[in-house]
Each structure stands twice: as structure tokens, then as C-alpha cells.
Amino acid sequence: MPTSESSPDALRLIRRGRVVTCHGVAPDRTLLQLLREDLHCTAVKEGCASGDCGACTVTVAERTPEGALRYRAVNSCIRLAHSVDGQAVWTAEDIAAADGTLHPAQRALVECHGSQCGFCTPGFVMSLFTLHRQRGGDAVTRDEALHALSGNLCRCTGYRPILDAAQTMHHWPEPFLDEADLLQKMELLAQSAQAPAADLAKNFYLQPNTLAELLALRAALPAALLAAGTTDVGLWITKQLQQRPQIIDVTRVAELRQLQRTASALVIGAAVTLNDAFAALAAERPALAPFFDRFAGLPVRESGTLGGNVANGSPIGDSMPLLIALGATLRLASTRGERTLPIEDFYLAYRKTALAPDEVLVAITVPHPAPGEWLRVDKVSKRFEDDISAVCLAVALQVQDGRIASARIGAGGVAAVPARATKTEAVFAGQPCAEATFEQAAQSLMAEFQPLSDMRASADYRRTLLGNLLRRAWQDAAEPGAPALAELEPQS
Amino acid sequence: MNDRLIPPAAEARTSPSASASACGTSIPHESARAQVQGLAPYVDDLPEPRGTLHAAPVMSPVAHGRLNGVDASAALAMPGVRAVVLAADIPGDPVLASFSHDEPVLAQGTVQFAGQVVALVVADSVMAARHAARAVKLDITPLPALLTIEDAMAANSFVLPPVTVARGDAAAALAAAPHRLKGHFAVGGQEHFYLEGQIALAVPQEQGQWRVVSSTQHPGEVQHWVAHALGIANHAVVVECRRMGGGFGGKETQAGHLAVWAALAAHKVGAPVKLRLDRDDDFMITGKRHPFAYDYEVGFDDSGRIQGLTIDMMANCGWSADLSGPVADRAVFHVDNAYFLQDVVIRSHRCRTHTQSHTAYRGFGGPQGVIAIETLLGDIARALGKDALAVRTANLYGPRGATERNVTPYQMQVEDNILHELLPKLELLAHYQRRLEGVLAWNRQHKHIKRGLAITPVKFGISFTATLFNQAGALVHVYTDGSVQVNHGGTEMGQGLNTKVAQVVADELGVPLARVLVTASATDKVPNASATAASSGTDLNGKAAQAAARTVRGQLADFVAALDGCAPEAVRFADGQITSPQAVRDFTAVVQQAYAARIQLWSDGFYRTPKIHYDKVTLTGRPFFYFAYGAACSEVAIDTRTGEYRVLGVDILHDVGRSINPAIDIGQIEGGFVQGMGWLTTEELVWTDKGLLATKAPSTYKIPTAADVPARLNVHLWPEENREDTVFRSKAVGEPPFMLAISVWEALREAIAAARADRGLAGAAAAAVQMDAPATAERVLWAVNAP
């Protein structure tokens, strides 16, 4: 256990039903480092240290406001250790019964020959364990298994036996897990949480609970790192080797965790996880669900927040083109007051946003679908699942009586920032909803951006996609029931 | 879900009763129970010896340059930093003991690729070492760099001289052929992406001795390289490997580099040193599958049968020879794949570029050979407007017993070609003809989504082409409680070698599998072991372990025969019992009596592969003991507007001989297929124009996910035993299935051709699908749209 001067407050987590207290854990220490190096739990494997392979997957459970346990599979390699303070954590070492009886997720993997080299296996086990807990031990379909395993890579098996294991694990009894006791322990930990004793001039990991606390801290500590799910920030630490001894974690701020439906819009708190935000958005616009399933892997969506994705400002972040097309606005706050910005105005230049040093993103407001909304979002990447877009294109048209009243288009991967295609929007405006309009818009969109060539795609390909994605959108709309690649079956 | 799955209720299948023979049974991997609990340790999981320090590499950011100096002062001043190790610190030979002896252990004088290790930083923790490594300043004057095959060919830059295998008169055959195609294409390399990155722990022992724990497919080579670099004898170095988190060829020579660096660091600081590469550094430093390019001209008749072929195969070997010679050789040996080529010239060029030194990778050049001929046959079929399967069948080697069309270009007789039976069987299993009609009908009806269907076969030569490596040793120890310990020279990387060897030994001694334990590979147990590579692990080590077990069994049989006055041959070993015509005895009881009678209860075993020979000068002989066969049928669909595609269904019929463990063999077939699919689809290595690998992390280098694998993935095993005398009459299975994925490549090209035909292109223009691998969505779109 490191006992450096970089010791913030004690970290308490629940493992195997017991409270484990760790002292002297540096603010930028990852959960994987805590587990492997401090707690000597080598069941957790580091495969990539970037949240891309899933070998490090562990299960984290927190107590919901309703008093239930919410289980999530997360990438421990990029999750900060202090973020799980007061929560329960399971690794592949922790889920067999005391008498050695394997958990159904483990047993199914053995029986189905789902483990070859075994290095990715503990991560798969924990994704399956999480699924099993979430589903209350019910049977799962192949598609549900794919969804749950979207963040786990295996290089040996070809996955078939692992998917078989997912679909057979419900056959076996699960060792007893005392949820009531866990909830009670979490409650006690929450009550006994103390105000931070850390020296605010040096090192700290702060977890404010209210927006007022957060804004006050932000104003006092503008140099501190604001962190949420750390699915990108984690890589600054593991890959860029940044040392971040001053961290303000926004994920416990009640106001930022809220998801509200107002009369006109869905208001998504900045600390709502990607998964929850996407579920709320897909409830209003079901056609978006497959697009959301292609955003990273499930563990990243379970940790990462929509606010984090927006505030991070990556030109290839996949949520921004959609939010631009939907006309989302951002609520920013500081102790000086609040302001609201259209999302596209938030991005100033490559990785540069309009957020002031003392300011915090509070919420993303997404208007409800209006009658006549015609929405299409496409992502093209080398791999279907868990990949970053070569191009991401979101088009929202307001169609009335066969005419396009207005258009909003968001594009990713084609400029230094997530961009709104205003010129092409103008091409659509007032035109009939017809092939010729889409063809004109396609030509316009290809000319509107000057994308770069990189390892994901060439500039030519990106430009061609901008045109062809619009053309495809028209073709699919004009021919309902046109075959979609994702839904094809082999010839019988 | 697959119907051949073991039903959950059928537990007996996975925990065989004593009366079952172990071989032929789908026993779970010997470590599966531990692995699912995270209790199977890999090198980084082992308790660290007291005082263990950690190393991190300092890498060249420049592809080619003069290394003027290294300034480590800032790094050395950082907290926790103990030392910086440079080439001058190497006590032994500063050049690695690789085959070609052409790689400095640490760069000196020049740097030869971006990622080359120049120095190592040793510190109290991994993170401290990595932080400090970035603070080491390298003074490098950049020099012009050769980055591509074209660069190297133009500059006559080669790691090894070219090799030509020729037969007949290709030029005359080409001139006489009714049809000819001429062209150029390229296939990319492939990152191994073993989930466990490269790692080694070097521990100084007493009196100048060393213990190295390494994630390696070749402990013997690690031992040799470490001793060579330290300037000590091999006997002073013990290398151990219990298991790897994946290897795929990437831990054959590459693991040796890590171990040598760890040992040099440990030598300098006089303490144990662990070197675990960060994933991105692993991408930057280690070699990959060789990218290849081809120039070819092929002549063929109206049936599509090849009359003459000239092909130049250009391998991008990277900056040093490493295993490029044998890899390029195997590409030469497999450019025929399953097809008879009478008049042929195969030229192999081993290009030297300023990139990572490309290395062994599942298939070892075989895939790069096979894909060339399969691509040509697809083009030939389309050029003639014929069914590609018919064209492939017309070109096969003669069937079993044939006296013509049965000799390879390197003069080996193909004695056991089962493809004349296997391909029609797969055709039926996959309903190829019916589905082909469905695909054609679909393509007539649908403009934007096109389907493709293809069957490709594989014939893969089994044995190390370097004959001397085809040997193995093992130890079988029987203890007085009747338990059995086995050790062999192979290594366990997930492929189930230890499970299969345990099955073989259990059956030889007639004891339940649970009595047999296979232990870590270690150079002080079985010396001079070959790499676990070339699919040969079970063939070699299984036979060696069988030989050792037979010796022990023979001793026990002699003992019992003497007790009962019978012939030793009359003593049988089964079900945990030893049975003579006179008595039935418990195995353990006999062992205890034999011990008391001072009978040796342990033995070594040795095996060398028979029949093989190969003349490196004339490039002829029988380099392979036998061939493994298989075929796959893949169906794909492409979107002609974006080039995106899905693999919709795959049917495989593969020959593993008599399977020692069907579940493990199916696992190898499926895993190999999916890895091969990754090579040809989404796994694209991109280097910048400065020679920096741009796809150096899983965020940009995309191996298949579970969602890329079709729900319809049917694997069938060919129901015949190996005609050669292999262990249990099984066949090697590690590499051959990798090449089954070429069916996906060919199906994609069929779908692209359908899209091109829709564009009004006819004849040769529609037939010609000009595309390099991997077939990324971008390349598919360009192939559809090409003139």
C-alpha cells in the first residue's frame, strides 16, 4: 500500500460482503491498480489500459435512491479507484460460493469451453455475472448476450462458446448473495462519510453531493480536473501518463444525476451515464436504439456520461452529431450564474470549448420529437461494434405536407469539432421531400466539409460517405422495408 | 445456439468416469476452472521476489536515423528511478542470438524503425519507469527511410536473398494458354493482439545463475538468448512458462527480446526486474504478420484449369531477418494450396524496410501463399463466367491413389488428398448450390445490397520446414500415491496442449485423467525443446509424453508379469487397474509394490518426426509429414453505398484426423477462422508517411468482436483418422483453420463483382475485382466503384 504524501481520504468499498478500507490511495490511481497492486487481486487483468478490451471488467453495485442495488460492469483499468467509494465491487475471484461451487457464469464458461488462454476470461465472467444479476437469473437471448459482451474482446475462441455460455448459465443455481446486507452496509458507509480532510492546496479526490457544493469547489479550484465516468480521462492517466492529483468527481451531484421529462424536452443531467441517457432518448425515438448500441462497449456506456462526452469535445465523439441535429442546448453554471448555449456553439476549435474555468456543464436539454420529424443517424466505422466513427452523420428534417420546412444536420469525423452543416441545411429548407432534393443536399454536404485522412479513413472516403449516407437515407425512406445489412439472414 | 453443444445436464461428458478413455472426449481445458475464477496466474500475477524492480523501454520515435547520443540525466533524477540500461551495459554479445544474428539487443549507432528499443529505464514501480522512459532524450539525425515493399524493391533492400521454386516451363505454358490474367495485389499484416501483453521477469540467482519467468512459446530460445547476451553458458539460465495469455506466433521470437531486456536490466541493478509492456508499446515494438504484395501472370484453359503461373511474392520483413526466411519459404510452399501447378515459377523476395521486424503468426506465411492462389482462382472463374467452386475443383491435386497431378512444385507427393470427397460433402452440408441460386436471385432483385457466397479449401503442410525442429522430449513421473506428473517441452498458450497431453498419458497408463497433472514448461526439465509453433505442439509433445508413459508402463508390466508368471504383453492398463491373466490390481497398489521392489517409476520420452527431409539448396523434398485439409463456405452481404458488410453465415468441414478432444479442436477451428476473418476484414495496420504505426492500440486496431461472428457458424469434423502414425491418429489443428477465412474474402469479392456487374460493367471489367486486403469498408467501396 503506498503511503505517500499524496494521501487523500480513506477509500471504503465492499468486497465479498466485507467493508475494505484503503488508506493513502492517490486520487489518480485506477481501480485496476487498487485491486491488483494494493489488494493483490490478480483476477483483474490489464489487457490494454484503455477500456477497449474488457479483460479488466469488474462489477460495481451502488444503492439507488429507491433502495435497490444497481449492478454495472465497468472497465477497472480506466475507472478511478475513489469513484467506487461506498460501493460494492466484485471480481472473478469473488463470486464462487465459499465451498467452491462456481457461479453460473463461471460454470457455463467451463462447460461450454469458453476459456482457452484464459486471460480475457475473468472479464467475460464479470460481464456475464453482471448480466445474470441484472436479469435476476433469467435466460438471455443471443442478442442480449452480444449486447452485454460488446466491451469484451477474446482472441482465442471466436466467441461462439462464450455466447453459448451466456445462453445456458441460467440452468445452474446461483450462490446466495446477501443484497439486504450489502444495502445496509452501503447505508452505513453513506452515513459515516466524512467531510474531506484533504489539504485542498495539494491532493484531493472530492465527491460533492449538490450542485451548490460543486460550483463552490469549481470556483475555488479551477485547476482541478473535473471527472465523471473517466472513460476518456482514464486514458490521460494510463496512456499520456498525466499526473492528476486534484480531482473533483461530479458523479454524485444529485442535480447532475437527474433525468427529467418536461413539457417540451428531455433534460439529461450531465452525470447521467451514457447508457441511461441513451435509454431515455431511445424511449422517445426508438429508431435510435441500434445507433446507441454501437457507441463504445457496454462497460464504457455504463461508466461514461453524456455530459462527459459533450464537454470533452472530441471531434469524433458520437453523441454530438445527433445532439446537434436534435437541436440540443447545454446548461452551463457557475457561482456567477447560469447560461444556455446551443450545443454547436459550445465547440470553438479542436478540443476547445466555451466552458469557462469556473463553469460546469449541468444538463443537456433535448427537445421532444415534433410532429413531422424525420430523423436519420448513421455511423460508419471499420468495425460495427465498439469503434470510433470514420463519419457520423445525423439528419433531422421537419417535413410538412411533403415539404421540408427545416433541417438540422450534425456531422462527426469531418472537421476539427463536431459540426453543424448549415449550408446543406439551407439546401434542404423549403424543398420538396424528394430524391432530387436529397441529391442536391448530398452534393452540398460533400462540398461543405474538408475532412482529413487518418488511420480510420481517407478524406476521399469520408467525403464520399457524406454524400452516399444522405442518398441512402433517401433510398431507405423511399422504399420502406428495404433490406438493412444488420438484419440480413443467410440464404437458407 | 449450436446443437452440438453439450447440454447442461450431461455433466458426465465433462467429468468422465474412470471407465472412459480420456482421448476422444471433450474434456474442458485443464485450467478452465481456475481461469474463470481468476486463479490461473500469468507472469504478472505471480508474487514478486523481494526487491523486484520494474523496467520500461525507451523507443526510437524515428524510423531510420543516426543515433548520436542518449541523455538520461533527467530520467535518472526522477523519483524511484534506479538505472538506465544502454547497449554498452550488455556483458555478452550486443547482437541478439537470433538465426541471422542481425539485430542489436539495444540500438547502437543507428535506429532502424520507429519503436526500436534504445534503452531501458529501471525504477521502483512500473509507472515510475514509464514516466522516466519518456524523459530520456534521444539525439537522432533522421535518415531516409524505406517504409513499403515498393520502396524496398526499388532500393534492392532485402534481409535475405530471394528464393525461386520452379517446375516445367511457365513461360511456354503461359504463351500457349487460351486465357491469361496479369495483375498485382497486396495483403496487409496483422497484429497478434494476444490479450496478455509481452512480459518477462528476470531473477538473479546464486553464483551467476538466472531464473527467467517468461510468457514465451519458446523457453529454450529465451534461455539461449539470455545466456548469450549475458555472456554465460546456457546451463546457468532456467526459463519457465506455465501459461501464456495467447501467443499466435507473437511470443515465439518476440518474447525473447523482452526476456533479454529484463535480464540485462536485472544484471545492471543486481535485483529482479520485471518488464511488462504497455499495450501501445507492445504494438510499437513487436513484429507482426508479414504484409505481402504479389505480381502474377496466370494462364488457364476454358475450364479454368491453370496452365501456367509466374508469381513474385514480396514479403515486407521489416528491419531484420527474424523468422522471415522460413515464413517466406512457407508462403512459397503454400501458394499451390490445394491445386496442382505443372508449369510454374514462384519467386520470393524478402524485403527489408524500416518497420517492426515481422515475425511468426499463425499460419507462418501459409495464409499469404494460400490467399494468392485463391484470389487468382476467383478471378479466373469470374473471367470465364463459371462457378468458382467448379473451377477450384478442376484444379485440385489428384485424389487419393492418383498417380498424376499429385506432386507439389517442391517435389513432395500429395498422397492423401481428401478434398475430392470433402468439398462435395461441404457443398451438401452448406446447401451451396441452393444458396448460390438464392444469392444470384437476390442480387438480381436488390440494387444496393449485394450478396456473395464462396467455398475455399485449405491444404496445410504439417511439420517445421526446418527438419531439425521436429523433435520433442517429455518426462512422466509416477509418484507412490499413484498420481502422475507430466512435463514436456511444449508451452500452453490456450490451445489446450496440456489437456491433450494429459489425456494421452492417462490412457497410456490406464488411469483417470484427474490423476495426471501437466506442469509448467521449464528448460531444466526438458532441454533444447523446439518452439511450440507450426501447429506441432500435440504431434511432437504428445508423442514424446506417450513414449515416456509407455516406458513407465513397460516397467510396471514387467514387474507384474514377473509376479504372475505371464508375458508382459498380457498385462493391461485400464480404469485405474492393472490386469494380468491372473489378477486384477489397483494401479496405486502396483506402484507401491514396484517402488518397494526398486522399480523405476518415471521416465523420459523422445520423439522425432519420421519420413521428412528437405534440401535447402534444391528446395525440394518432403518438408511435411502430412497435410491437414478443410474447407469453408461463407456468405456475406455488402452495402454498395458505403462498402459496409456483414458475414452472414459460415459452414466449415475440417480434418483434424481422429480428434483427441473435439471441443478443443472445434475451439481451434472457430478461433482460427475468426482470427483469419479479422486479418482479411477489419484489422488494418496503418503506418504514417514517417513510418510511425498509427494503429497502435485497440481503439484504432480492430479485431473481431462477438457481434462480427455470424449466428450461423457450423463446424463439422471430417470423420477419418490420420493415415500417418501420429498420436491417437490425430492431426494438427492450430494453424490450418486460419486459412478457412479466405472464403470470407472470396465471398466479398463475389459480392463486389455482382455490384460491378450492376454498373453495366461486363466481362473482364466486371470480373476483375481489384482490392487489397484487408477488405475494410473503404476498400470494398473503392472496389465496387473502380473503373
mmCIF file of C-alpha atoms in Angstrom, chain B residues 175-333:
data_model
loop_
_atom_site.group_PDB
_atom_site.id
_atom_site.type_symbol
_atom_site.label_atom_id
_atom_site.label_comp_id
_atom_site.label_asym_id
_atom_site.label_seq_id
_atom_site.Cartn_x
_atom_site.Cartn_y
_atom_site.Cartn_z
ATOM 1 C CA ALA B 175 2.162 -18.339 -74.108
ATOM 2 C CA ALA B 176 0.099 -21.356 -75.072
ATOM 3 C CA ALA B 177 -2.788 -20.799 -72.657
ATOM 4 C CA PRO B 178 -6.140 -19.766 -74.173
ATOM 5 C CA HIS B 179 -6.707 -17.180 -71.407
ATOM 6 C CA ARG B 180 -4.397 -15.076 -69.295
ATOM 7 C CA LEU B 181 -4.721 -12.716 -66.337
ATOM 8 C CA LYS B 182 -1.981 -10.470 -65.107
ATOM 9 C CA GLY B 183 -2.028 -8.271 -62.065
ATOM 10 C CA HIS B 184 -0.828 -7.040 -58.739
ATOM 11 C CA PHE B 185 -2.353 -7.017 -55.301
ATOM 12 C CA ALA B 186 -1.328 -6.839 -51.671
ATOM 13 C CA VAL B 187 -2.389 -8.208 -48.306
ATOM 14 C CA GLY B 188 -1.782 -6.465 -45.025
ATOM 15 C CA GLY B 189 -0.033 -7.655 -41.923
ATOM 16 C CA GLN B 190 -1.718 -8.450 -38.643
ATOM 17 C CA GLU B 191 -1.102 -7.614 -35.026
ATOM 18 C CA HIS B 192 -1.237 -10.678 -32.801
ATOM 19 C CA PHE B 193 -3.235 -8.926 -30.093
ATOM 20 C CA TYR B 194 -2.673 -11.659 -27.541
ATOM 21 C CA LEU B 195 -4.726 -10.413 -24.609
ATOM 22 C CA GLU B 196 -1.751 -10.790 -22.258
ATOM 23 C CA GLY B 197 0.931 -8.397 -23.467
ATOM 24 C CA GLN B 198 4.609 -9.314 -23.623
ATOM 25 C CA ILE B 199 6.208 -9.755 -20.233
ATOM 26 C CA ALA B 200 9.251 -11.280 -18.556
ATOM 27 C CA LEU B 201 10.619 -11.420 -15.034
ATOM 28 C CA ALA B 202 14.375 -11.988 -14.638
ATOM 29 C CA VAL B 203 15.634 -13.074 -11.242
ATOM 30 C CA PRO B 204 19.365 -13.299 -10.467
ATOM 31 C CA GLN B 205 20.219 -16.457 -8.589
ATOM 32 C CA GLU B 206 23.340 -17.653 -6.758
ATOM 33 C CA GLN B 207 26.732 -17.920 -8.458
ATOM 34 C CA GLY B 208 25.873 -16.188 -11.698
ATOM 35 C CA GLN B 209 22.775 -18.221 -12.383
ATOM 36 C CA TRP B 210 19.441 -16.894 -13.575
ATOM 37 C CA ARG B 211 15.776 -17.710 -13.422
ATOM 38 C CA VAL B 212 13.570 -16.120 -16.043
ATOM 39 C CA VAL B 213 9.800 -16.336 -15.995
ATOM 40 C CA SER B 214 8.631 -15.542 -19.474
ATOM 41 C CA SER B 215 5.397 -15.505 -21.421
ATOM 42 C CA THR B 216 7.005 -17.398 -24.272
ATOM 43 C CA GLN B 217 6.240 -20.048 -26.863
ATOM 44 C CA HIS B 218 9.923 -20.967 -26.872
ATOM 45 C CA PRO B 219 11.576 -21.195 -23.453
ATOM 46 C CA GLY B 220 14.649 -22.855 -24.958
ATOM 47 C CA GLU B 221 15.319 -19.899 -27.204
ATOM 48 C CA VAL B 222 14.771 -17.442 -24.377
ATOM 49 C CA GLN B 223 17.336 -19.397 -22.372
ATOM 50 C CA HIS B 224 19.815 -19.331 -25.241
ATOM 51 C CA TRP B 225 19.326 -15.631 -25.993
ATOM 52 C CA VAL B 226 19.578 -14.571 -22.342
ATOM 53 C CA ALA B 227 22.743 -16.613 -21.825
ATOM 54 C CA HIS B 228 24.238 -15.198 -24.998
ATOM 55 C CA ALA B 229 23.513 -11.601 -24.030
ATOM 56 C CA LEU B 230 24.815 -12.132 -20.507
ATOM 57 C CA GLY B 231 27.885 -13.953 -21.801
ATOM 58 C CA ILE B 232 27.241 -17.081 -19.754
ATOM 59 C CA ALA B 233 26.545 -20.727 -20.509
ATOM 60 C CA ASN B 234 23.045 -21.972 -21.238
ATOM 61 C CA HIS B 235 23.133 -24.215 -18.185
ATOM 62 C CA ALA B 236 23.166 -21.156 -15.917
ATOM 63 C CA VAL B 237 19.766 -19.957 -17.141
ATOM 64 C CA VAL B 238 16.445 -21.571 -16.318
ATOM 65 C CA VAL B 239 13.397 -20.330 -18.183
ATOM 66 C CA GLU B 240 9.877 -21.152 -17.076
ATOM 67 C CA CYS B 241 6.449 -20.659 -18.588
ATOM 68 C CA ARG B 242 3.312 -22.063 -17.018
ATOM 69 C CA ARG B 243 0.915 -20.447 -19.470
ATOM 70 C CA MET B 244 0.551 -17.548 -21.840
ATOM 71 C CA GLY B 245 -2.451 -15.301 -22.303
ATOM 72 C CA GLY B 246 -2.376 -16.025 -26.013
ATOM 73 C CA GLY B 247 0.579 -16.370 -28.350
ATOM 74 C CA PHE B 248 -0.387 -16.922 -32.006
ATOM 75 C CA GLY B 249 3.289 -16.803 -33.001
ATOM 76 C CA GLY B 250 3.797 -13.422 -31.383
ATOM 77 C CA LYS B 251 5.584 -14.940 -28.419
ATOM 78 C CA GLU B 252 7.981 -17.080 -30.422
ATOM 79 C CA THR B 253 10.999 -14.825 -31.005
ATOM 80 C CA GLN B 254 9.431 -11.620 -29.686
ATOM 81 C CA ALA B 255 9.227 -12.951 -26.148
ATOM 82 C CA GLY B 256 12.978 -13.453 -26.276
ATOM 83 C CA HIS B 257 13.604 -9.750 -26.711
ATOM 84 C CA LEU B 258 11.615 -8.974 -23.575
ATOM 85 C CA ALA B 259 13.408 -11.592 -21.539
ATOM 86 C CA VAL B 260 16.837 -10.414 -22.683
ATOM 87 C CA TRP B 261 15.976 -6.817 -21.815
ATOM 88 C CA ALA B 262 14.653 -7.819 -18.397
ATOM 89 C CA ALA B 263 17.793 -9.882 -17.739
ATOM 90 C CA LEU B 264 20.116 -7.075 -18.814
ATOM 91 C CA ALA B 265 18.289 -4.648 -16.553
ATOM 92 C CA ALA B 266 18.426 -7.120 -13.686
ATOM 93 C CA HIS B 267 22.126 -7.661 -14.356
ATOM 94 C CA LYS B 268 22.804 -3.947 -14.190
ATOM 95 C CA VAL B 269 20.905 -3.282 -10.964
ATOM 96 C CA GLY B 270 21.601 -6.639 -9.314
ATOM 97 C CA ALA B 271 17.948 -7.202 -8.481
ATOM 98 C CA PRO B 272 14.974 -8.971 -10.002
ATOM 99 C CA VAL B 273 13.452 -6.939 -12.812
ATOM 100 C CA LYS B 274 10.052 -7.312 -14.398
ATOM 101 C CA LEU B 275 9.380 -5.869 -17.824
ATOM 102 C CA ARG B 276 5.730 -5.639 -18.776
ATOM 103 C CA LEU B 277 4.976 -3.731 -21.935
ATOM 104 C CA ASP B 278 2.137 -1.275 -22.074
ATOM 105 C CA ARG B 279 -0.230 -2.341 -24.867
ATOM 106 C CA ASP B 280 0.635 0.632 -27.073
ATOM 107 C CA ASP B 281 4.366 -0.020 -26.631
ATOM 108 C CA ASP B 282 3.782 -3.678 -27.464
ATOM 109 C CA PHE B 283 2.192 -2.598 -30.750
ATOM 110 C CA MET B 284 5.118 -0.274 -31.487
ATOM 111 C CA ILE B 285 7.950 -2.657 -30.629
ATOM 112 C CA THR B 286 6.959 -6.149 -31.656
ATOM 113 C CA GLY B 287 6.773 -7.661 -35.126
ATOM 114 C CA LYS B 288 3.546 -8.646 -36.817
ATOM 115 C CA ARG B 289 2.317 -10.889 -39.610
ATOM 116 C CA HIS B 290 4.256 -10.090 -42.782
ATOM 117 C CA PRO B 291 2.450 -7.845 -45.248
ATOM 118 C CA PHE B 292 2.802 -9.297 -48.764
ATOM 119 C CA ALA B 293 2.470 -7.998 -52.310
ATOM 120 C CA TYR B 294 2.171 -10.097 -55.466
ATOM 121 C CA ASP B 295 2.840 -9.676 -59.158
ATOM 122 C CA TYR B 296 1.435 -12.537 -61.156
ATOM 123 C CA GLU B 297 0.549 -13.832 -64.566
ATOM 124 C CA VAL B 298 -1.623 -16.888 -64.880
ATOM 125 C CA GLY B 299 -2.728 -18.775 -67.975
ATOM 126 C CA PHE B 300 -5.713 -21.119 -67.988
ATOM 127 C CA ASP B 301 -7.944 -23.146 -70.257
ATOM 128 C CA ASP B 302 -11.687 -22.881 -70.912
ATOM 129 C CA SER B 303 -12.491 -24.963 -67.847
ATOM 130 C CA GLY B 304 -10.474 -22.634 -65.654
ATOM 131 C CA ARG B 305 -7.691 -25.123 -65.148
ATOM 132 C CA ILE B 306 -4.383 -23.352 -64.655
ATOM 133 C CA GLN B 307 -1.853 -23.981 -67.433
ATOM 134 C CA GLY B 308 0.988 -21.799 -66.290
ATOM 135 C CA LEU B 309 1.764 -19.404 -63.474
ATOM 136 C CA THR B 310 4.506 -16.972 -62.622
ATOM 137 C CA ILE B 311 4.221 -15.209 -59.317
ATOM 138 C CA ASP B 312 6.519 -12.869 -57.461
ATOM 139 C CA MET B 313 5.772 -12.811 -53.756
ATOM 140 C CA MET B 314 7.213 -9.838 -51.950
ATOM 141 C CA ALA B 315 7.255 -10.057 -48.172
ATOM 142 C CA ASN B 316 7.698 -6.982 -46.022
ATOM 143 C CA CYS B 317 10.074 -8.410 -43.431
ATOM 144 C CA GLY B 318 10.746 -5.212 -41.539
ATOM 145 C CA TRP B 319 14.187 -4.202 -40.388
ATOM 146 C CA SER B 320 15.749 -7.589 -39.596
ATOM 147 C CA ALA B 321 15.505 -11.176 -40.749
ATOM 148 C CA ASP B 322 13.955 -12.679 -37.585
ATOM 149 C CA LEU B 323 11.904 -15.646 -38.917
ATOM 150 C CA SER B 324 11.296 -14.062 -42.311
ATOM 151 C CA GLY B 325 13.242 -16.712 -44.214
ATOM 152 C CA PRO B 326 11.115 -19.660 -43.082
ATOM 153 C CA VAL B 327 7.936 -17.538 -43.182
ATOM 154 C CA ALA B 328 8.569 -16.592 -46.810
ATOM 155 C CA ASP B 329 9.504 -20.240 -47.523
ATOM 156 C CA ARG B 330 6.182 -21.437 -46.163
ATOM 157 C CA ALA B 331 4.401 -18.892 -48.333
ATOM 158 C CA VAL B 332 6.194 -20.484 -51.294
ATOM 159 C CA PHE B 333 5.138 -23.968 -50.107
#
